[in-house]
Coordinates of C-alpha atoms and ligand atoms in Angstrom, one line a residue:
X1 CA 0.0 0.0 0.0
X2 CA 1.0 3.6 -0.7
X3 CA 0.4 6.7 1.3
X4 CA -1.5 8.1 -1.7
X5 CA -4.1 5.3 -1.2
X6 CA -5.0 6.4 2.3
X7 CA -7.4 9.2 1.5
X8 CA -5.2 11.8 3.2
X9 CA -5.2 15.4 1.9
X10 CA -2.6 16.4 -0.7
X11 CA -0.6 18.7 1.6
X12 CA -0.3 16.0 4.2
X13 CA 0.8 13.4 1.7
X14 CA 3.3 15.9 0.2
X15 CA 4.8 16.3 3.7
X16 CA 5.0 12.6 4.3
X17 CA 6.8 12.0 1.0
X18 CA 9.1 14.9 1.7
X19 CA 10.0 13.1 5.0
X20 CA 11.1 10.2 2.8
X21 CA 8.4 7.7 4.0
X22 CA 7.8 5.3 1.2
X23 CA 4.9 3.2 2.5
X24 CA 2.8 3.2 5.6
X25 CA 3.9 0.8 8.4
X26 CA 1.4 -1.9 9.3
X27 CA 0.0 0.0 12.3
X28 CA -0.4 3.0 10.0
X29 CA -2.1 1.1 7.3
X30 CA -4.6 -0.4 9.7
X31 CA -5.5 2.6 11.9
X32 CA -5.3 5.6 9.6
X33 CA -8.4 4.6 7.6
X34 CA -10.3 4.0 10.8
X35 CA -9.2 7.3 12.3
X36 CA -10.1 9.1 9.1
X37 CA -13.6 7.7 9.3
X38 CA -13.9 9.4 12.7
X39 CA -13.8 6.1 14.7
X40 CA -12.3 5.8 18.1
X41 CA -9.1 3.6 17.7
X42 CA -7.0 1.7 20.0
X43 CA -3.6 0.9 18.3
X44 CA -1.2 -1.5 19.7
X45 CA 2.2 -2.1 18.2
X46 CA 5.8 -2.4 19.3
X47 CA 8.1 0.6 19.9
X48 CA 9.5 2.1 16.7
X49 CA 6.6 1.0 14.4
X50 CA 5.5 4.5 13.6
X51 CA 2.6 5.0 16.0
X52 CA 3.1 8.8 16.0
X53 CA 2.3 9.1 12.3
X54 CA -0.5 6.6 12.8
X55 CA -2.5 9.0 15.0
X56 CA -0.7 12.2 13.7
X57 CA -1.6 12.0 10.0
X58 CA -5.4 11.6 10.4
X59 CA -5.4 14.2 13.2
X60 CA -3.5 16.7 11.1
X61 CA -5.8 15.9 8.2
X62 CA -8.8 17.0 10.3
X63 CA -7.4 20.3 11.6
X64 CA -9.0 23.4 10.2
X65 CA -6.2 25.9 10.1
X66 CA -8.6 28.8 9.5
X67 CA -9.9 28.1 13.0
X68 CA -7.5 29.5 15.6
X69 CA -8.4 27.0 18.3
X70 CA -6.9 24.0 19.9
X71 CA -8.5 21.1 18.1
X72 CA -6.4 18.2 19.2
X73 CA -4.7 17.2 22.4
X74 CA -2.0 14.6 22.7
X75 CA -1.0 13.3 26.1
X76 CA 2.5 11.9 26.3
X77 CA 4.5 10.3 29.1
X78 CA 7.7 12.2 29.1
X79 CA 9.1 15.6 28.0
X80 CA 11.3 13.9 25.4
X81 CA 8.4 12.0 23.9
X82 CA 6.2 15.1 23.9
X83 CA 8.9 17.1 22.1
X84 CA 9.6 14.2 19.7
X85 CA 5.9 13.9 18.8
X86 CA 5.5 17.6 18.4
X87 CA 8.4 17.7 16.0
X88 CA 7.0 14.9 14.0
X89 CA 3.5 16.5 13.9
X90 CA 5.1 19.8 13.0
X91 CA 7.0 18.3 10.1
X92 CA 3.8 16.7 8.6
X93 CA 1.6 19.7 9.3
X94 CA 3.9 22.3 8.1
X95 CA 2.8 22.4 4.5
X96 CA -0.8 22.8 5.7
X97 CA 0.1 25.5 8.3
X98 CA -0.8 23.6 11.4
X99 CA 0.6 25.0 14.6
X100 CA 1.8 22.4 17.1
X101 CA 3.0 23.3 20.6
X102 CA 4.5 21.0 23.3
X103 CA 4.2 21.6 27.0
X104 CA 5.9 19.8 29.8
X105 CA 7.2 20.2 33.3
X106 CA 10.7 21.3 34.3
X107 CA 10.5 24.3 31.9
X108 CA 9.0 27.8 32.3
X109 CA 5.2 27.6 32.4
X110 CA 5.0 31.3 31.5
X111 CA 6.8 30.8 28.4
X112 CA 4.5 27.8 27.5
X113 CA 1.4 29.9 28.3
X114 CA 2.7 32.7 26.0
X115 CA 3.4 30.1 23.2
X116 CA -0.2 28.7 23.6
X117 CA -1.6 32.3 23.4
X118 CA 0.2 32.9 20.2
X119 CA -1.9 30.2 18.7
X120 CA -2.0 26.4 18.6
X121 CA -4.0 23.9 16.7
X122 CA -2.5 20.8 18.3
X123 CA -1.0 20.6 21.8
X124 CA 1.3 17.8 23.0
X125 CA 2.0 17.6 26.6
X126 CA 2.9 15.6 29.7
X127 CA 0.0 14.9 32.1
X128 CA 1.2 17.1 35.1
X129 CA 1.9 20.1 33.0
X130 CA -1.4 19.8 31.0
X131 CA -3.3 19.7 34.2
X132 CA -1.5 22.8 35.5
X133 CA -2.3 24.7 32.4
X134 CA -5.8 23.6 32.4
X135 CA -6.3 24.7 36.0
X136 CA -4.7 28.1 35.2
X137 CA -7.2 28.4 32.3
X138 CA -4.2 28.8 29.9
X139 CA -5.2 25.7 28.0
X140 CA -8.7 25.8 26.5
X141 CA -10.2 22.4 25.9
X142 CA -13.6 23.4 24.6
X143 CA -12.8 23.1 20.9
X144 CA -10.9 19.8 21.1
X145 CA -12.2 17.3 18.6
X146 CA -9.4 14.7 18.9
X147 CA -7.9 13.4 22.0
X148 CA -4.9 11.2 21.8
X149 CA -3.2 9.1 24.5
X150 CA 0.2 8.2 23.3
X151 CA 2.4 5.5 24.8
X152 CA -0.4 4.8 27.2
X153 CA 1.3 1.8 28.9
X154 CA 4.3 4.0 29.7
X155 CA 2.0 6.6 31.3
X156 CA 0.5 4.0 33.4
X157 CA 3.9 2.8 34.4
X158 CA 4.9 6.3 35.5
X159 CA 1.8 6.5 37.7
X160 CA -0.1 9.0 35.5
X161 CA -3.4 7.1 35.5
X162 CA -5.2 9.6 37.7
X163 CA -3.9 12.6 35.9
X164 CA -4.9 11.2 32.6
X165 CA -8.4 10.5 33.8
X166 CA -8.7 14.0 35.2
X167 CA -7.6 15.4 31.8
X168 CA -10.0 13.2 29.8
X169 CA -12.9 14.1 31.9
X170 CA -12.4 17.8 31.0
X171 CA -12.3 17.3 27.3
X172 CA -15.7 17.6 25.5
X173 CA -17.5 14.3 25.2
X174 CA -18.3 14.9 21.6
X175 CA -14.9 13.9 20.3
X176 CA -12.7 11.3 18.7
X177 CA -10.3 9.4 21.0
X178 CA -7.3 7.6 19.9
X179 CA -5.1 5.5 22.2
X180 CA -1.7 4.1 21.2
X181 CA 0.4 1.8 23.2
X182 CA 3.1 -0.9 22.9
X183 CA 1.3 -3.2 25.4
X184 CA -2.2 -3.3 26.6
X185 CA -2.3 -3.9 30.4
X186 CA -5.7 -4.1 32.0
X187 CA -5.9 -0.6 33.4
X188 CA -5.3 0.7 29.9
X189 CA -8.0 -1.5 28.5
X190 CA -10.3 -0.1 31.2
X191 CA -9.6 3.5 29.9
X192 CA -10.6 2.3 26.5
X193 CA -13.9 1.0 27.9
X194 CA -14.5 4.0 30.1
X195 CA -13.6 6.9 27.9
X196 CA -13.9 5.6 24.3
X197 CA -16.9 5.0 22.1
X198 CA -16.9 1.5 20.5
X199 CA -13.3 1.7 19.9
X200 CA -11.7 -0.3 17.0
X201 CA -8.9 -2.4 18.4
X202 CA -6.0 -2.8 16.0
X203 CA -3.1 -5.0 17.2
X204 CA 0.0 -5.6 15.2
X205 CA 1.5 -8.8 16.5
X206 CA 5.2 -8.5 17.4
X207 CA 7.0 -11.4 16.0
X208 CA 10.0 -11.2 18.3
X209 CA 10.7 -9.1 21.3
X210 CA 14.3 -8.7 20.4
X211 CA 15.5 -8.6 16.9
X212 CA 17.8 -11.1 15.3
X213 CA 19.9 -8.0 14.4
X214 CA 21.2 -7.6 17.8
X215 CA 23.9 -9.9 19.1
X216 CA 23.3 -10.2 22.8
X217 CA 26.2 -10.9 25.2
X218 CA 26.8 -10.9 28.9
X219 CA 29.9 -10.6 30.9
X220 CA 30.1 -12.0 34.4
X221 CA 32.0 -9.4 36.4
X222 CA 32.5 -8.2 40.0
X223 CA 30.9 -4.9 40.7
X224 CA 34.2 -3.2 41.4
X225 CA 35.7 -4.4 38.2
X226 CA 32.8 -3.3 35.9
X227 CA 34.1 0.0 34.8
X228 CA 37.5 -1.1 33.7
X229 CA 35.9 -4.1 32.0
X230 CA 33.6 -1.9 30.1
X231 CA 36.1 0.6 28.9
X232 CA 38.5 -2.1 27.9
X233 CA 35.8 -3.6 25.9
X234 CA 35.0 -0.3 24.3
X235 CA 38.6 0.1 23.4
X236 CA 38.6 -3.3 21.7
X237 CA 35.2 -3.0 20.0
X238 CA 35.6 0.7 19.0
X239 CA 31.8 1.2 18.9
X240 CA 30.7 3.9 16.6
X241 CA 27.7 5.1 18.6
X242 CA 26.8 3.6 21.9
X243 CA 24.4 3.9 24.8
X244 CA 25.4 2.9 28.3
X245 CA 22.6 2.2 30.7
X246 CA 22.9 2.8 34.4
X247 CA 20.4 1.9 37.1
X248 CA 20.3 5.3 38.9
X249 CA 20.8 8.9 38.2
X250 CA 23.9 9.0 40.4
X251 CA 25.3 6.1 38.4
X252 CA 24.7 7.9 35.2
X253 CA 26.6 11.0 36.5
X254 CA 29.4 8.9 37.8
X255 CA 29.8 6.8 34.6
X256 CA 29.7 10.0 32.5
X257 CA 32.4 11.6 34.5
X258 CA 34.5 8.5 34.5
X259 CA 34.2 8.0 30.7
X260 CA 35.1 11.6 30.0
X261 CA 38.1 11.4 32.3
X262 CA 39.4 8.5 30.2
X263 CA 38.9 10.5 27.1
X264 CA 35.7 9.2 25.7
X265 CA 33.2 11.7 24.2
X266 CA 30.4 10.8 26.5
X267 CA 27.4 12.7 28.0
X268 CA 24.6 11.6 30.3
X269 CA 20.9 12.1 30.5
X270 CA 18.5 11.5 33.4
X271 CA 15.4 13.1 34.9
X272 CA 17.2 15.5 37.1
X273 CA 18.8 17.4 34.3
X274 CA 17.0 20.5 33.0
X275 CA 15.2 20.1 29.7
X276 CA 17.6 22.4 27.8
X277 CA 20.5 20.3 28.8
X278 CA 18.9 17.0 28.0
X279 CA 17.8 18.2 24.5
X280 CA 21.3 19.5 23.9
X281 CA 22.9 16.2 24.8
X282 CA 20.4 14.4 22.5
X283 CA 21.1 16.7 19.7
X284 CA 24.9 16.2 20.1
X285 CA 24.5 12.5 20.1
X286 CA 22.3 12.5 16.9
X287 CA 24.8 14.9 15.2
X288 CA 27.8 12.8 16.0
X289 CA 29.3 15.2 18.4
X290 CA 29.2 12.5 21.1
X291 CA 30.1 8.8 20.8
X292 CA 28.5 7.6 24.0
X293 CA 25.2 8.4 25.6
X294 CA 24.9 7.4 29.3
X295 CA 21.3 7.2 30.4
X296 CA 18.7 5.8 32.8
X297 CA 15.9 3.7 31.5
X298 CA 13.3 6.4 31.9
X299 CA 15.4 9.0 30.2
X300 CA 16.1 6.8 27.2
X301 CA 12.7 5.1 26.7
X302 CA 11.1 5.7 23.4
X303 CA 13.7 8.0 22.1
X304 CA 14.2 7.7 18.4
X305 CA 17.9 7.6 17.9
X306 CA 19.3 5.8 14.9
X307 CA 22.7 4.5 14.2
X308 CA 23.4 3.1 17.7
X309 CA 25.9 0.2 17.2
X310 CA 26.4 -0.9 20.8
X311 CA 24.2 -1.0 24.0
X312 CA 26.1 -1.5 27.2
X313 CA 24.0 -2.5 30.2
X314 CA 26.4 -1.4 32.9
X315 CA 23.8 -2.6 35.3
X316 CA 21.5 -5.5 34.5
X317 CA 18.0 -3.9 34.4
X318 CA 15.6 -4.5 37.2
X319 CA 12.9 -5.8 35.1
X320 CA 13.1 -7.8 31.9
X321 CA 10.9 -5.4 29.9
X322 CA 13.5 -2.7 30.4
X323 CA 16.0 -5.0 28.9
X324 CA 14.0 -5.3 25.7
X325 CA 13.6 -1.5 25.6
X326 CA 17.3 -1.0 26.1
X327 CA 18.6 -3.2 23.5
X328 CA 15.9 -2.1 21.1
X329 CA 17.9 1.1 20.8
X330 CA 20.2 -0.7 18.5
X331 CA 19.7 -3.1 15.6
X332 CA 17.3 -0.7 14.0
X333 CA 16.5 0.0 10.4
X334 CA 18.1 -3.2 9.2
X335 CA 21.5 -2.5 10.7
X336 CA 23.4 -4.8 13.0
X337 CA 23.9 -4.1 16.7
X338 CA 25.4 -5.5 19.8
X339 CA 24.4 -5.5 23.4
X340 CA 26.6 -6.3 26.3
X341 CA 25.2 -6.8 29.7
X342 CA 27.4 -6.7 32.8
X343 CA 26.2 -9.1 35.5
X344 CA 27.6 -9.4 38.9
X345 CA 27.9 -13.0 40.2
X346 CA 24.9 -12.9 42.4
X347 CA 22.7 -11.3 39.8
X348 CA 23.1 -14.3 37.4
X349 CA 19.6 -15.4 38.1
X350 CA 18.2 -12.3 36.5
X351 CA 19.9 -13.2 33.3
X352 CA 17.6 -16.2 32.9
X353 CA 14.5 -14.2 33.8
X354 CA 15.4 -11.9 30.9
X355 CA 16.1 -14.8 28.6
X356 CA 12.8 -16.3 29.6
X357 CA 11.1 -13.3 28.3
X358 CA 13.1 -12.8 25.2
X359 CA 13.4 -16.4 24.4
X360 CA 16.9 -15.8 23.3
X361 CA 20.0 -16.8 25.0
X362 CA 22.7 -14.3 25.7
X363 CA 26.3 -15.4 24.8
X364 CA 28.9 -15.3 27.4
X365 CA 31.8 -13.0 26.7
X366 CA 35.2 -13.1 28.2
X367 CA 36.4 -9.6 29.4
X368 CA 39.2 -8.0 27.4
X369 CA 42.5 -7.6 29.3
X370 CA 44.3 -4.2 29.8
X371 CA 46.8 -5.4 27.3
X372 CA 44.3 -6.2 24.7
X373 CA 42.7 -2.8 25.2
X374 CA 46.1 -1.1 24.8
X375 CA 46.8 -3.0 21.6
X376 CA 43.5 -2.0 20.2
X377 CA 44.1 1.6 21.1
X378 CA 47.5 1.6 19.4
X379 CA 46.0 0.1 16.3
X380 CA 43.4 3.0 16.2
X381 CA 46.1 5.6 16.8
X382 CA 48.3 4.2 14.0
X383 CA 45.3 4.2 11.6
X384 CA 44.6 7.8 12.6
X385 CA 48.1 8.9 12.0
X386 CA 48.0 7.3 8.5
X387 CA 44.7 8.9 7.7
X388 CA 45.9 12.3 9.1
X389 CA 48.9 12.3 6.8
X390 CA 46.7 11.7 3.9
X391 CA 44.4 14.6 4.8
X392 CA 45.2 17.7 2.8
X393 CA 43.6 19.9 5.4
X394 CA 45.8 18.7 8.2
X395 CA 48.9 18.8 6.0
X396 CA 48.2 22.4 5.2
X397 CA 48.7 23.2 8.9
X398 CA 52.1 21.6 8.9
X399 CA 53.7 24.7 7.3
X400 CA 53.1 26.6 10.6
X401 CA 55.6 24.4 12.4
X402 CA 58.2 24.1 9.7
X403 CA 61.1 25.8 11.5
X404 CA 60.4 24.0 14.8
X405 CA 60.1 20.7 13.0
X406 CA 63.5 21.2 11.4
X407 CA 65.0 21.9 14.8
X408 CA 63.5 18.8 16.4
X409 CA 64.6 16.6 13.5
X410 CA 68.2 17.8 14.1
X411 CA 68.0 16.9 17.7
X412 CA 66.0 13.6 17.8
X413 CA 65.9 10.5 15.7
X414 CA 62.8 9.7 13.7
X415 CA 62.2 6.8 15.9
X416 CA 62.3 8.9 19.1
X417 CA 60.0 11.4 17.5
X418 CA 57.5 8.7 16.5
X419 CA 57.7 7.3 20.1
X420 CA 56.9 10.6 21.5
X421 CA 53.9 11.0 19.2
X422 CA 52.6 7.6 20.2
X423 CA 52.9 8.3 23.9
X424 CA 50.9 11.5 23.4
X425 CA 48.2 9.8 21.3
X426 CA 47.7 6.5 23.1
X427 CA 46.8 6.5 26.7
X428 CA 48.8 3.6 28.2
X429 CA 47.2 1.3 30.8
X430 CA 49.6 2.2 33.5
X431 CA 48.7 5.9 33.6
X432 CA 45.0 5.5 33.0
X433 CA 43.1 7.7 35.3
X434 CA 41.5 5.7 38.2
X435 CA 37.7 5.9 38.2
X436 CA 35.7 5.1 41.3
X437 CA 32.1 4.2 40.7
X438 CA 30.1 4.1 43.9
X439 CA 28.8 0.8 44.9
X440 CA 25.2 0.2 44.0
X441 CA 23.4 -2.5 45.9
X442 CA 23.2 -5.5 43.6
X443 CA 19.7 -6.8 42.9
X444 CA 18.4 -9.2 45.5
X445 CA 20.0 -12.5 45.3
X446 CA 17.2 -14.8 44.4
X447 CA 14.7 -13.5 42.1
X448 CA 11.3 -15.3 42.6
X449 CA 9.5 -17.1 39.9
X450 CA 7.9 -14.8 37.4
X451 CA 8.7 -11.4 38.8
X452 CA 11.5 -9.6 40.4
X453 CA 11.6 -10.6 44.0
X454 CA 9.1 -8.1 45.4
X455 CA 11.6 -5.2 45.0
X456 CA 11.2 -2.3 42.7
X457 CA 8.2 -0.3 42.0
X458 CA 5.1 -2.1 43.2
X459 CA 1.6 -1.1 42.5
X460 CA 2.3 0.4 39.1
X461 CA 1.0 -2.3 37.0
X462 CA 4.3 -4.1 36.7
X463 CA 2.7 -7.5 36.9
X464 CA 0.3 -6.6 34.1
X465 CA 3.3 -5.8 32.0
X466 CA 5.0 -9.1 32.8
X467 CA 2.0 -11.0 31.7
X468 CA 2.3 -11.2 28.0
X469 CA 0.1 -12.3 25.2
X470 CA 1.2 -15.5 23.5
X471 CA 1.7 -14.0 20.1
X472 CA 4.3 -11.5 21.5
X473 CA 6.6 -14.4 22.4
X474 CA 9.3 -14.9 19.9
X475 CA 10.3 -18.3 18.9
X476 CA 13.7 -19.2 19.7
X477 CA 15.8 -20.0 16.8
X478 CA 18.7 -22.3 17.1
X479 CA 20.9 -20.6 14.7
X480 CA 24.0 -19.1 16.1
X481 CA 26.4 -16.5 15.0
X482 CA 29.7 -18.2 14.6
X483 CA 31.9 -15.5 15.6
X484 CA 34.9 -17.3 17.2
X485 CA 35.8 -14.4 19.5
X486 CA 32.5 -14.7 21.1
X487 CA 30.9 -18.0 22.2
X488 CA 29.0 -19.4 25.0
X489 CA 30.9 -20.4 27.9
X490 CA 29.6 -22.3 30.9
X491 CA 28.0 -20.3 33.5
X492 CA 29.6 -20.8 36.9
X493 CA 26.9 -19.9 39.3
X494 CA 27.5 -21.8 42.5
X495 CA 24.1 -21.8 44.2
X496 CA 22.0 -21.2 41.1
X497 CA 23.8 -23.9 39.2
X498 CA 20.9 -26.3 39.4
X499 CA 18.6 -23.8 37.9
X500 CA 20.8 -23.3 35.0
X501 CA 21.4 -26.9 34.3
X502 CA 17.7 -27.5 34.3
X503 CA 17.2 -24.6 31.9
X504 CA 20.0 -25.7 29.8
X505 CA 18.2 -29.0 29.0
X506 CA 15.4 -26.9 27.5
X507 CA 17.8 -24.9 25.4
X508 CA 18.6 -25.9 21.9
X509 CA 21.4 -28.3 21.3
X510 CA 24.9 -27.2 21.4
X511 CA 27.3 -28.5 18.9
X512 CA 29.8 -30.9 20.3
X513 CA 32.7 -28.5 19.6
X514 CA 31.0 -25.9 21.7
X515 CA 30.5 -28.4 24.5
X516 CA 34.1 -29.3 24.4
X517 CA 35.6 -26.0 24.2
X518 CA 33.2 -24.4 26.7
X519 CA 34.4 -21.1 25.4
X520 CA 36.9 -19.6 23.1
X521 CA 39.2 -17.2 24.8
X522 CA 39.5 -14.0 23.0
X523 CA 42.7 -13.0 24.6
X524 CA 44.9 -16.0 24.1
X525 CA 47.9 -16.3 26.3
X526 CA 46.7 -13.8 28.9
X527 CA 44.6 -16.2 30.9
Ligands
ADP601 P1 6.5 4.4 17.9 O1 5.7 5.6 18.5 O2 5.7 3.3 17.4 O3 7.6 3.9 18.8 P2 7.6 6.4 16.1 O4 6.3 7.1 15.7 O5 8.4 7.1 17.1 O6 7.3 4.9 16.6 O7 8.4 6.1 14.7 C1 9.7 5.6 14.7 C2 10.5 6.1 13.6 O8 10.0 5.6 12.4 C3 10.5 7.6 13.5 O9 11.7 8.1 13.1 C4 9.5 7.9 12.3 O10 9.8 9.1 11.7 C5 9.8 6.7 11.4 N1 8.7 6.3 10.6 C6 7.4 6.2 11.0 N2 6.5 5.8 10.0 C7 7.3 5.5 9.0 C8 7.1 5.1 7.6 N3 5.9 4.8 7.2 N4 8.2 5.0 6.8 C9 9.5 5.2 7.3 N5 9.8 5.7 8.5 C10 8.7 5.8 9.4
MG602 MG1 5.6 6.6 20.1

């Protein structure tokens, strides 16, 4: 199907084509016609499947730009997602002249009120700020014809259920309501029943929770060795663009500081940073001014960032769904990705809980040694020197140092000069700045059956999220990536051993060579 077959107005189609969209995604194909008919629609599809345009295009189609009133309201879970949706809606409505504003907490409300006063056809906002604006009578709801709940499960997770209900009850009853979500826990279904009129439920079955495009690894490592293990791995892997996930805000700050100290181009985002800073960091990351983004789950969720090659789970996530979200940041748009999860010895049980959900086994990875990391860094430096010498622009600068260079050349041998360049370029393992990462309490030792040991955020529908529909379960495929640097190795988990052995029986056959070798050591000779 093409976008032109969707009955959208010319100016909307033009904008969609300009954005480079060739054909509607399944959720778009199924929901846009219903929404255009004026029906209430519940759209369920995985993250990254184009839900924004699914509700955005029919909504934009309906807006009467001659009418200077707010005609559509989008409720979104976080500031980032609100901004992201606003940008996407603006992009598609620009041709038509649709004004889209976003409002969210943590940013001047006066400025947002002013922006609303200057005119808005569509408002995208987070629940708390929307309520504030409604109470201040700065946000008029009486002309709203379309109400959209975006990423509804996420809003539920963040405890916004009451706020959402409060907002909905203030929107005129004569309206169209669209609800989009990746999962459909019961409280969200109830919103559908309570606030929507005979909604059409469209569900796009997710074939797999995690894509085949992401190679998933884990490294068993002690808490106090995690940081060095991670940076060594980074030196060896040389990721183009990576995200490091930390469990807490403090963790994100410390990791960011540590990575910078060791010379990586890294920045962190989490909920305590002001909006401006967060957007700046994201922009830098998207524009290649940063190589590493350090983030908490909440800060990174739903963000549309392309080109991420590596996801490092510095801390194993508290719940398995977060893991799916995290590694979903890579392996997008047909490109390959890698995820590496660092697991402390007594957190090994969590690994199997995650694997139970994803139906995919992570491969064990041997940590790289300091020496390997050093070798890898040297290789990169040598390549860079070659490339720089071939670069006209850089060579053009050489002239400035001509006299000094002649002097140096008279004084030192070429080898000595080369040695000096290399010591300047490559940080050697002996002088690497020490980085202390404060100890986080590991997750409770023995996770109970289906959930996560009673810890974490109770009462927020977590259990609902863990209960999954049959069709969302991917089928485990036995095929393996035969990369000999990286292979399964036996898990040595003392007390949990029995669990693993039992699980292993259910797992697909290993080839006899894998059984024999156990694992292939990537750093021969060192251990
Ligand atoms: P979701 O809300 O389902 O997580 P988004 O709406 O954020 O997904 O879309 C994810 C990305 O896919 C965005 O960059 C969006 O611009 C892009 N996208 C959406 N629909 C299409 C399409 N039909 N063709 C190509 N890209 C699309
Ligand atoms: Mg979305």
